[in-house]
Amino acid sequence: MNKVVIVDDEPMLCRWLTEKIDWQAWNCEIVGVGRNGLEGKELVKQHKPDILLTDVKMPGMNGLELSCYVLEHYPKTMVLILSGYNEFDFVRTAMRNEVFDYLLKPLDVEEFHKTMKKASSHLEQRLEHERKNEISEKRLEDSTELTESGILMKLFINGNKELPSLHTKIARLGFDLGKGQVVVYELHSPSDPLRDKWTPVYQYAVQNILFETFERLQCIPIVFHIGDRCVVVVKFQMGVATSLWEKRVLEAAKEGMENVKMYLNSRQSLGFGTVFKSIEEIYGSYQTAVEALEMQYFWLDETIPTMNGSVPMLIDAPFAVSPELYSIIENGDEDAASSSLASVTAQLRRIGKREFVYSVCTEMLIHLSKISEKWNKELDFLPLMNGMKQYRTFESLMKDLGHTVTSLCRWISSQKAYAVTSLPEKIVLYIQEHYHNPDINLGSIANEFHLSLSHLSRIFVRATGANFNEYVSQLRVEQAKKLMEQKHWLSNQDIAQRVGYNDGRYFSQVFKKYCGKTPNEYRGRRENKI
């Protein structure tokens, strides 16, 4: 189970989070609840949780200070900020502290569920990655005969901290790992269900193809898999110039890539490591190969990278996002914004610098957050900001950035449309958005729109054909019916509160008046029908 720590100085919210939320649905359990940042810090030290939910404003140590502490000492802990303060300074600090998400109070239940679903999915992916590494290590431990591939796998998984023990084993077994180069391959799309089912067989086939290709071109390869990546370690023979070996490795790597594509119908990216001259340098060669592979994979580029691991640059010119894009977004013009963003995407692709892409996207998200704040739009792209470097491909990053731009344009467009909506339509829309507030009444709406009660009453009847109380009651009952159908686990009292009734008994009376059945009778009819 994923461990969760909650830190908030509001007892009612803590009680709601601990008693009303089905944490097991996300494979989570609450291991501690703190009333302030200092208590939260001690709970984090004690439990090392997978998820920390913390308020911003708290005595002793605030939530942003706590998240900064967690980032430094427990980087694996995922932080969710809870705050009633929709201010850009808080969000900007949260971005720097790499929190996973930022939720506004009062909490919207559906948004909270969506966020927890994303958090749970992220934890599952991380666990799967760790599991693959554990499997690789376990296979190595269970091996009764230590081979060259076993030594190298252990070195690449654990780093140079294993060198003292490996030196002894290499000497005892007589292995020669003096000089060579590392090449790493990875599939572009390894998520095919059929391929996943046959992963061991598929990996065996890839290893055979690459081994035969490198060996046929007079290289001396050691080939094995670490997770989803196939590693080829080429040993150089003495007496041949390093430059000639590098040329031979480049030729073999290119042909190996073509053979995997031809025989297995699979596109791959690859990265070259630096030439190592001793066992102490092999891990460094592997790291540079992985970095080069990540660059190739990011662009889904099938061209062969240069031997120093970089992708040939097509353009190396100054570039900045035009202010016109932000003006278009502020106008709510979705089509023009998509077209302008497509132009930015094309230019970034031509430039081909991954870190530059991150820089430009970060700048854009900061601008978008300011626009969102101006238009009172909830900041729902914080995970994109903090998780930017987790995007394996340029395409997926720009796709999500495009969704963010589209969402913001639609929001602004709807707000502008609301501004020119007729007064009766605005009143109806206001009620539809605030019906769940138990304090909404004709008087509060009259104050909101600066109207007299009598004038508002006449406008409302002409617009809806019903008086205010009838309209709100019918609306609440219809929403209650939807909740019963979509979220059957909610109690009648929970549903009553969600649609604007503090008194569950009164809710039942109103429900029966408009439906002819009590809530329990209505639920029974639905269950029998199902």
Coordinates of C-alpha atoms in Angstrom, one line a residue, residues 29-530:
E29 CA -3.4 4.0 3.4
I30 CA -3.1 7.0 5.8
V31 CA -0.2 6.5 8.1
G32 CA -0.3 9.9 9.9
V33 CA -2.2 13.2 10.3
G34 CA -0.4 16.4 11.4
R35 CA -1.9 19.7 12.5
N36 CA 1.0 21.9 11.4
G37 CA 4.2 21.8 9.4
L38 CA 6.5 20.8 12.2
E39 CA 4.3 17.8 13.0
G40 CA 4.2 17.0 9.3
K41 CA 8.0 17.1 9.2
E42 CA 8.3 14.6 12.0
L43 CA 5.6 12.3 10.4
V44 CA 7.6 12.4 7.1
K45 CA 10.8 11.5 8.9
Q46 CA 9.0 8.6 10.7
H47 CA 7.0 7.1 7.8
K48 CA 8.8 8.2 4.6
P49 CA 5.4 8.4 2.8
D50 CA 4.7 8.0 -0.9
I51 CA 2.3 10.9 -0.8
L52 CA 2.2 14.1 1.3
L53 CA -1.0 16.2 1.3
T54 CA -0.2 19.6 3.0
D55 CA -1.9 22.9 3.5
V56 CA 0.0 26.1 2.6
K57 CA -0.9 28.3 5.5
M58 CA 0.0 26.6 8.8
P59 CA 1.7 27.7 12.1
G60 CA 5.3 26.8 12.8
M61 CA 6.3 25.7 9.3
N62 CA 4.1 26.4 6.2
G63 CA 3.3 23.9 3.5
L64 CA 5.8 25.4 1.0
E65 CA 8.6 25.2 3.5
L66 CA 7.6 21.6 4.3
S67 CA 7.5 20.7 0.5
C68 CA 11.0 22.2 0.1
Y69 CA 12.3 20.0 3.0
V70 CA 10.6 16.9 1.5
L71 CA 12.1 17.6 -1.9
E72 CA 15.6 17.8 -0.4
H73 CA 15.5 14.9 2.0
Y74 CA 12.8 12.6 0.5
P75 CA 12.7 13.2 -3.2
K76 CA 10.5 10.1 -3.9
T77 CA 7.7 11.5 -1.8
M78 CA 5.0 13.0 -4.0
V79 CA 3.6 16.4 -2.6
L80 CA 0.1 17.7 -3.1
I81 CA -0.5 21.2 -2.0
L82 CA -3.9 22.2 -0.5
S83 CA -4.7 25.9 -0.3
G84 CA -7.4 28.4 -0.3
Y85 CA -5.0 30.9 -1.8
N86 CA -5.3 31.2 -5.6
E87 CA -2.2 33.4 -5.9
F88 CA 0.5 33.1 -8.5
D89 CA 3.3 33.5 -5.9
F90 CA 2.2 30.4 -4.1
V91 CA 2.0 28.4 -7.3
R92 CA 5.4 29.7 -8.5
T93 CA 7.0 28.6 -5.3
A94 CA 5.3 25.2 -5.5
M95 CA 6.6 24.8 -9.0
R96 CA 10.2 25.4 -7.8
N97 CA 9.6 22.9 -5.0
E98 CA 8.4 20.4 -7.7
V99 CA 5.1 19.6 -6.0
F100 CA 3.0 17.1 -8.0
D101 CA -0.2 19.2 -7.9
Y102 CA -1.9 22.2 -6.4
L103 CA -5.5 21.9 -5.2
L104 CA -7.7 24.8 -4.1
K105 CA -10.0 24.8 -1.1
P106 CA -12.8 24.1 -0.7
L107 CA -11.8 20.8 -2.4
D108 CA -13.8 19.7 -5.4
V109 CA -14.4 16.0 -4.9
E110 CA -14.2 15.1 -8.6
E111 CA -11.0 17.1 -9.1
F112 CA -9.5 15.5 -6.0
H113 CA -10.3 12.0 -7.4
K114 CA -8.8 12.9 -10.7
T115 CA -5.6 14.1 -9.0
M116 CA -5.4 11.0 -6.9
K117 CA -5.9 8.8 -9.9
K118 CA -3.0 10.6 -11.7
A119 CA -0.8 10.3 -8.5
S120 CA -1.6 6.6 -8.2
S121 CA -0.8 6.0 -11.8
H122 CA 2.5 7.8 -11.4
L123 CA 3.4 5.7 -8.4
E124 CA 2.5 2.5 -10.2
Q125 CA 4.8 3.4 -13.1
R126 CA 7.6 4.2 -10.8
L127 CA 7.1 1.0 -8.9
E128 CA 7.1 -1.0 -12.2
H129 CA 10.4 0.7 -13.1
E130 CA 11.9 -0.2 -9.8
R131 CA 10.5 -3.7 -10.1
K132 CA 12.3 -4.2 -13.4
N133 CA 15.6 -3.1 -11.9
E134 CA 15.0 -5.5 -9.0
I135 CA 14.3 -8.4 -11.4
S136 CA 17.5 -7.6 -13.2
E137 CA 19.4 -7.6 -9.9
K138 CA 17.7 -10.8 -8.7
R139 CA 18.6 -12.6 -12.0
L140 CA 22.1 -11.6 -11.4
E141 CA 22.1 -12.8 -7.8
D142 CA 20.5 -16.1 -8.8
S143 CA 23.1 -16.8 -11.5
T144 CA 25.4 -19.6 -10.4
E145 CA 28.0 -18.8 -13.0
L146 CA 29.2 -15.2 -13.2
T147 CA 29.7 -14.2 -16.8
E148 CA 31.0 -11.0 -18.5
S149 CA 27.4 -9.9 -19.1
G150 CA 26.6 -10.5 -15.4
I151 CA 29.5 -8.4 -14.3
L152 CA 28.6 -5.6 -16.7
M153 CA 24.9 -5.7 -15.8
K154 CA 25.8 -5.4 -12.1
L155 CA 28.2 -2.5 -12.8
F156 CA 25.6 -0.6 -14.9
I157 CA 22.8 -1.1 -12.3
N158 CA 24.8 -0.3 -9.2
G159 CA 27.5 2.0 -10.6
N160 CA 31.2 2.1 -9.6
K161 CA 30.5 1.4 -6.0
E162 CA 30.8 -2.3 -7.0
L163 CA 34.2 -1.9 -8.5
P164 CA 36.4 -3.2 -5.6
S165 CA 34.6 -6.6 -5.6
L166 CA 34.3 -6.7 -9.4
H167 CA 38.1 -6.2 -9.8
T168 CA 38.7 -9.4 -7.9
K169 CA 36.1 -11.5 -9.8
I170 CA 37.3 -10.2 -13.2
A171 CA 40.9 -11.2 -12.3
R172 CA 39.8 -14.6 -11.0
L173 CA 37.8 -15.3 -14.2
G174 CA 40.4 -13.9 -16.5
F175 CA 38.0 -11.5 -18.3
D176 CA 39.5 -8.7 -20.5
L177 CA 37.5 -5.5 -20.3
G178 CA 40.3 -3.1 -21.0
K179 CA 39.1 -1.0 -23.9
G180 CA 35.9 -0.6 -25.8
Q181 CA 32.6 1.2 -26.3
V182 CA 29.0 0.9 -25.1
V183 CA 25.9 1.2 -27.4
V184 CA 22.4 1.2 -26.0
Y185 CA 19.1 0.5 -28.0
E186 CA 15.5 1.1 -27.0
L187 CA 12.2 0.5 -28.9
H188 CA 10.1 3.6 -29.8
S189 CA 6.8 1.9 -28.9
P190 CA 7.3 -0.9 -26.4
S191 CA 3.7 -0.8 -25.1
D192 CA 2.1 -3.1 -27.6
P193 CA 0.0 -5.7 -25.5
L194 CA 1.0 -8.6 -27.7
R195 CA 4.7 -7.7 -27.6
D196 CA 4.5 -7.2 -23.8
K197 CA 3.2 -10.8 -23.5
W198 CA 6.2 -12.1 -25.4
T199 CA 8.8 -9.7 -24.0
P200 CA 11.4 -12.4 -23.0
V201 CA 11.2 -14.0 -26.4
Y202 CA 11.3 -10.6 -28.1
Q203 CA 14.3 -9.5 -26.1
Y204 CA 16.1 -12.8 -26.9
A205 CA 15.4 -12.1 -30.7
V206 CA 16.8 -8.6 -30.4
Q207 CA 19.9 -9.8 -28.6
N208 CA 20.6 -12.4 -31.2
I209 CA 20.1 -10.0 -34.1
L210 CA 22.5 -7.5 -32.6
F211 CA 25.0 -10.0 -31.6
E212 CA 25.2 -11.6 -35.0
T213 CA 25.3 -8.2 -36.7
F214 CA 28.2 -6.9 -34.6
E215 CA 30.1 -10.2 -34.7
R216 CA 29.8 -10.4 -38.5
L217 CA 31.3 -6.9 -38.8
Q218 CA 34.3 -8.2 -36.8
C219 CA 33.3 -6.5 -33.5
I220 CA 33.5 -8.4 -30.2
P221 CA 30.1 -7.8 -28.6
I222 CA 28.6 -8.6 -25.2
V223 CA 24.8 -8.2 -25.5
F224 CA 22.2 -8.2 -22.7
H225 CA 19.0 -6.4 -21.6
I226 CA 18.6 -4.0 -18.7
G227 CA 14.8 -3.3 -18.4
D228 CA 13.5 -2.3 -21.8
R229 CA 17.0 -1.4 -23.1
C230 CA 19.4 -3.6 -25.0
V231 CA 23.0 -3.0 -24.2
V232 CA 25.9 -3.8 -26.5
V233 CA 29.4 -3.6 -25.1
V234 CA 32.0 -3.8 -27.8
K235 CA 35.6 -4.8 -26.8
F236 CA 38.4 -3.3 -28.8
Q237 CA 41.3 -5.5 -29.8
M238 CA 44.9 -4.3 -29.2
G239 CA 46.9 -3.1 -32.2
V240 CA 44.0 -1.4 -34.1
A241 CA 43.5 2.4 -33.9
T242 CA 40.6 3.6 -31.8
S243 CA 39.3 5.7 -34.7
L244 CA 39.0 2.6 -36.9
W245 CA 37.1 0.7 -34.1
E246 CA 34.7 3.7 -33.6
K247 CA 34.0 3.6 -37.4
R248 CA 33.4 -0.1 -37.3
V249 CA 31.1 0.2 -34.2
L250 CA 29.1 3.0 -36.0
E251 CA 28.7 0.8 -39.1
A252 CA 27.6 -2.2 -37.0
A253 CA 25.2 -0.1 -34.9
K254 CA 23.5 1.3 -38.0
E255 CA 23.2 -2.2 -39.6
G256 CA 21.9 -3.7 -36.3
M257 CA 19.2 -1.0 -36.2
E258 CA 18.1 -1.7 -39.8
N259 CA 18.1 -5.5 -39.1
V260 CA 15.9 -5.2 -36.0
K261 CA 13.5 -3.0 -38.0
M262 CA 13.5 -5.5 -40.9
Y263 CA 13.1 -8.7 -39.0
L264 CA 10.9 -7.6 -36.1
N265 CA 9.2 -4.6 -37.6
S266 CA 10.4 -2.4 -34.8
R267 CA 11.8 1.1 -34.9
Q268 CA 14.5 1.8 -32.3
S269 CA 16.6 4.7 -31.1
L270 CA 20.2 4.2 -30.0
G271 CA 23.0 6.1 -28.2
F272 CA 26.8 5.8 -28.3
G273 CA 28.9 6.0 -25.2
T274 CA 32.4 7.4 -25.0
V275 CA 35.3 5.0 -25.5
F276 CA 36.4 3.5 -22.2
K277 CA 40.0 2.5 -21.6
S278 CA 39.6 0.7 -18.3
I279 CA 36.9 -0.9 -16.2
E280 CA 36.7 2.3 -14.1
E281 CA 35.5 4.1 -17.3
I282 CA 32.9 1.6 -18.4
Y283 CA 30.1 3.0 -16.3
G284 CA 30.7 6.5 -17.6
S285 CA 30.5 5.1 -21.2
Y286 CA 27.2 3.5 -20.4
Q287 CA 25.8 6.8 -18.9
T288 CA 26.8 8.8 -21.9
A289 CA 25.2 6.2 -24.1
V290 CA 21.9 6.4 -22.2
E291 CA 22.0 10.2 -22.3
A292 CA 22.5 10.1 -26.1
L293 CA 19.7 7.5 -26.4
E294 CA 17.3 9.7 -24.4
M295 CA 18.0 12.6 -26.8
Q296 CA 17.3 10.3 -29.8
Y297 CA 14.2 8.9 -28.2
F298 CA 12.9 12.4 -27.3
W299 CA 12.8 13.3 -30.9
L300 CA 11.8 9.8 -32.1
D301 CA 14.7 10.2 -34.5
E302 CA 15.8 7.2 -36.6
T303 CA 18.9 8.9 -37.9
I304 CA 22.2 7.6 -36.5
P305 CA 23.6 10.1 -33.9
T306 CA 27.2 11.2 -34.1
M307 CA 29.8 9.4 -32.0
N308 CA 29.9 12.1 -29.4
G309 CA 26.2 11.3 -28.6
S310 CA 24.7 14.5 -30.0
V311 CA 22.0 14.8 -32.7
P312 CA 23.1 16.9 -35.7
M313 CA 21.6 20.4 -35.3
L314 CA 19.6 21.7 -38.3
I315 CA 19.2 25.2 -36.9
D316 CA 21.2 27.1 -34.3
A317 CA 19.5 30.6 -34.3
P318 CA 17.9 32.8 -31.7
F319 CA 14.3 32.0 -31.0
A320 CA 11.6 33.4 -28.8
V321 CA 7.9 32.8 -28.5
S322 CA 6.1 35.7 -30.1
P323 CA 3.9 37.8 -27.7
E324 CA 1.2 37.5 -30.3
L325 CA 0.6 34.0 -29.2
Y326 CA -0.3 35.1 -25.7
S327 CA -2.5 37.9 -27.2
I328 CA -4.4 35.3 -29.2
I329 CA -4.9 33.1 -26.2
E330 CA -6.2 36.1 -24.2
N331 CA -8.7 36.6 -27.0
G332 CA -9.9 33.1 -26.6
D333 CA -9.3 32.2 -30.2
E334 CA -8.7 28.5 -30.1
D335 CA -8.0 27.9 -33.8
A336 CA -5.5 30.7 -34.1
A337 CA -3.8 29.7 -30.9
S338 CA -3.5 26.1 -32.1
S339 CA -2.1 27.3 -35.4
S340 CA 0.4 29.6 -33.7
L341 CA 1.5 26.8 -31.3
A342 CA 2.0 24.5 -34.2
S343 CA 4.4 27.0 -35.7
V344 CA 6.3 27.1 -32.4
T345 CA 6.4 23.3 -32.3
A346 CA 7.8 23.1 -35.8
Q347 CA 10.5 25.7 -35.0
L348 CA 11.5 23.8 -31.8
R349 CA 11.7 20.6 -33.7
R350 CA 14.0 22.2 -36.3
I351 CA 16.2 23.6 -33.6
G352 CA 16.4 20.1 -32.0
K353 CA 17.7 21.1 -28.5
R354 CA 15.9 19.3 -25.7
E355 CA 16.9 21.6 -22.9
F356 CA 15.9 24.6 -25.0
V357 CA 12.5 23.0 -25.4
Y358 CA 12.2 22.6 -21.7
S359 CA 13.2 26.3 -21.2
V360 CA 10.7 27.6 -23.8
C361 CA 7.8 25.4 -22.5
T362 CA 8.5 26.6 -18.9
E363 CA 8.4 30.2 -20.0
M364 CA 5.1 29.5 -21.8
L365 CA 3.6 27.9 -18.8
I366 CA 4.5 30.8 -16.6
H367 CA 2.8 33.2 -19.1
L368 CA -0.2 30.9 -19.2
S369 CA -0.4 30.7 -15.4
K370 CA -0.5 34.6 -15.3
I371 CA -3.3 34.6 -18.0
S372 CA -5.2 31.9 -16.0
E373 CA -5.0 34.0 -12.8
K374 CA -6.2 37.1 -14.7
W375 CA -9.2 35.1 -16.0
N376 CA -9.8 33.3 -12.7
K377 CA -9.1 29.9 -14.3
E378 CA -8.0 27.2 -12.0
L379 CA -4.3 26.3 -12.5
D380 CA -4.6 22.7 -13.7
F381 CA -1.3 22.4 -15.4
L382 CA 1.1 22.3 -12.5
P383 CA 1.9 18.6 -13.0
L384 CA 3.0 19.5 -16.6
M385 CA 5.3 22.1 -15.2
N386 CA 6.9 19.9 -12.6
G387 CA 6.9 16.7 -14.6
M388 CA 8.2 18.2 -17.8
K389 CA 11.4 16.2 -17.9
Q390 CA 9.4 13.0 -17.4
Y391 CA 8.1 13.2 -20.9
R392 CA 10.0 10.7 -23.0
T393 CA 9.1 12.3 -26.3
F394 CA 8.8 15.8 -27.7
E395 CA 5.5 14.9 -29.3
S396 CA 3.8 13.9 -26.1
L397 CA 5.1 17.0 -24.3
M398 CA 3.8 19.4 -27.0
K399 CA 0.5 17.5 -27.2
D400 CA -0.2 18.1 -23.5
L401 CA 0.9 21.7 -23.8
G402 CA -1.5 22.0 -26.7
H403 CA -4.3 20.7 -24.5
T404 CA -3.4 23.3 -21.9
V405 CA -3.6 26.1 -24.4
T406 CA -6.9 24.8 -25.8
S407 CA -8.5 24.5 -22.4
L408 CA -7.5 28.0 -21.5
C409 CA -8.8 29.4 -24.8
R410 CA -12.1 27.7 -24.3
W411 CA -12.4 29.1 -20.7
I412 CA -11.6 32.6 -21.8
S413 CA -14.1 32.3 -24.8
S414 CA -16.8 31.1 -22.4
Q415 CA -16.1 33.9 -20.0
K416 CA -16.3 36.5 -22.8
A417 CA -19.5 34.9 -24.0
Y418 CA -20.9 35.2 -20.5
A419 CA -20.0 38.9 -20.5
V420 CA -22.4 39.5 -23.4
T421 CA -25.1 37.2 -22.2
S422 CA -28.5 38.7 -21.4
L423 CA -29.3 39.4 -17.8
P424 CA -32.0 36.6 -17.5
E425 CA -29.5 34.1 -19.0
K426 CA -26.8 35.2 -16.5
I427 CA -29.1 34.8 -13.6
V428 CA -30.0 31.2 -14.7
L429 CA -26.3 30.3 -15.3
Y430 CA -25.4 31.7 -11.9
I431 CA -28.0 29.5 -10.2
Q432 CA -26.8 26.4 -12.2
E433 CA -23.3 27.0 -11.0
H434 CA -24.2 27.8 -7.4
Y435 CA -27.2 25.6 -6.7
H436 CA -25.1 23.4 -4.3
N437 CA -24.7 26.4 -2.0
P438 CA -27.3 25.9 0.8
D439 CA -27.3 29.7 1.4
I440 CA -28.4 30.7 -2.1
N441 CA -31.7 32.5 -2.2
L442 CA -33.5 35.2 -4.1
G443 CA -32.0 37.9 -1.8
S444 CA -28.4 36.8 -2.3
I445 CA -28.9 36.7 -6.1
A446 CA -30.5 40.1 -6.0
N447 CA -27.4 41.4 -4.2
E448 CA -25.1 39.7 -6.7
F449 CA -26.8 41.3 -9.7
H450 CA -27.8 44.6 -7.9
L451 CA -31.5 44.2 -8.4
S452 CA -34.5 44.6 -6.3
L453 CA -36.3 41.4 -5.1
S454 CA -39.5 42.3 -7.0
H455 CA -37.7 43.1 -10.3
L456 CA -35.5 39.9 -10.0
S457 CA -38.6 37.8 -9.3
R458 CA -40.4 39.1 -12.4
I459 CA -37.3 38.6 -14.6
F460 CA -36.8 35.0 -13.3
V461 CA -40.4 33.9 -13.9
R462 CA -40.3 35.3 -17.5
A463 CA -37.0 33.5 -18.2
T464 CA -37.9 30.1 -16.7
G465 CA -41.7 29.9 -16.3
A466 CA -41.2 29.0 -12.6
N467 CA -40.6 30.8 -9.4
F468 CA -37.2 30.7 -7.8
N469 CA -37.8 28.0 -5.1
E470 CA -39.4 25.6 -7.6
Y471 CA -36.7 26.0 -10.1
V472 CA -33.9 25.5 -7.6
S473 CA -35.6 22.5 -6.0
Q474 CA -36.1 20.8 -9.3
L475 CA -32.5 21.5 -10.3
R476 CA -31.2 20.1 -7.1
V477 CA -33.4 17.0 -7.4
E478 CA -32.2 16.3 -10.9
Q479 CA -28.6 16.7 -9.8
A480 CA -29.3 14.4 -6.9
K481 CA -30.7 11.7 -9.3
K482 CA -27.5 11.9 -11.4
L483 CA -25.3 11.4 -8.3
M484 CA -27.4 8.4 -7.3
E485 CA -26.9 6.9 -10.7
Q486 CA -23.2 7.8 -11.2
K487 CA -21.9 7.5 -7.6
H488 CA -24.1 5.0 -6.0
W489 CA -21.8 4.6 -3.0
L490 CA -22.7 8.0 -1.6
S491 CA -25.1 8.2 1.3
N492 CA -28.3 10.2 1.1
Q493 CA -26.8 12.7 3.5
D494 CA -23.7 13.1 1.3
I495 CA -25.9 13.7 -1.8
A496 CA -28.1 16.1 0.1
Q497 CA -25.0 18.2 1.1
R498 CA -23.6 18.1 -2.4
V499 CA -26.8 19.5 -3.9
G500 CA -27.3 22.2 -1.3
Y501 CA -29.3 20.7 1.6
N502 CA -27.8 20.6 5.1
D503 CA -30.9 18.7 6.4
G504 CA -31.1 15.2 5.0
R505 CA -34.7 14.8 6.1
Y506 CA -35.8 17.9 4.4
F507 CA -34.0 16.8 1.2
S508 CA -36.0 13.5 1.3
Q509 CA -39.2 15.4 1.5
V510 CA -38.3 17.7 -1.4
F511 CA -37.1 14.7 -3.4
K512 CA -40.4 12.8 -2.9
K513 CA -42.4 15.9 -3.8
Y514 CA -40.8 16.1 -7.3
C515 CA -40.1 12.4 -7.9
G516 CA -43.0 10.7 -6.1
K517 CA -40.5 8.4 -4.3
T518 CA -38.1 8.8 -1.4
P519 CA -34.4 8.7 -2.2
N520 CA -34.2 5.1 -0.9
E521 CA -37.2 4.0 -3.0
Y522 CA -35.7 5.7 -6.0
R523 CA -32.4 3.9 -5.5
G524 CA -34.2 0.6 -5.1
R525 CA -36.0 1.1 -8.4
R526 CA -32.8 1.9 -10.2
E527 CA -31.1 -1.2 -8.7
N528 CA -34.0 -3.5 -9.7
K529 CA -33.9 -2.1 -13.1
I530 CA -30.2 -2.8 -13.4

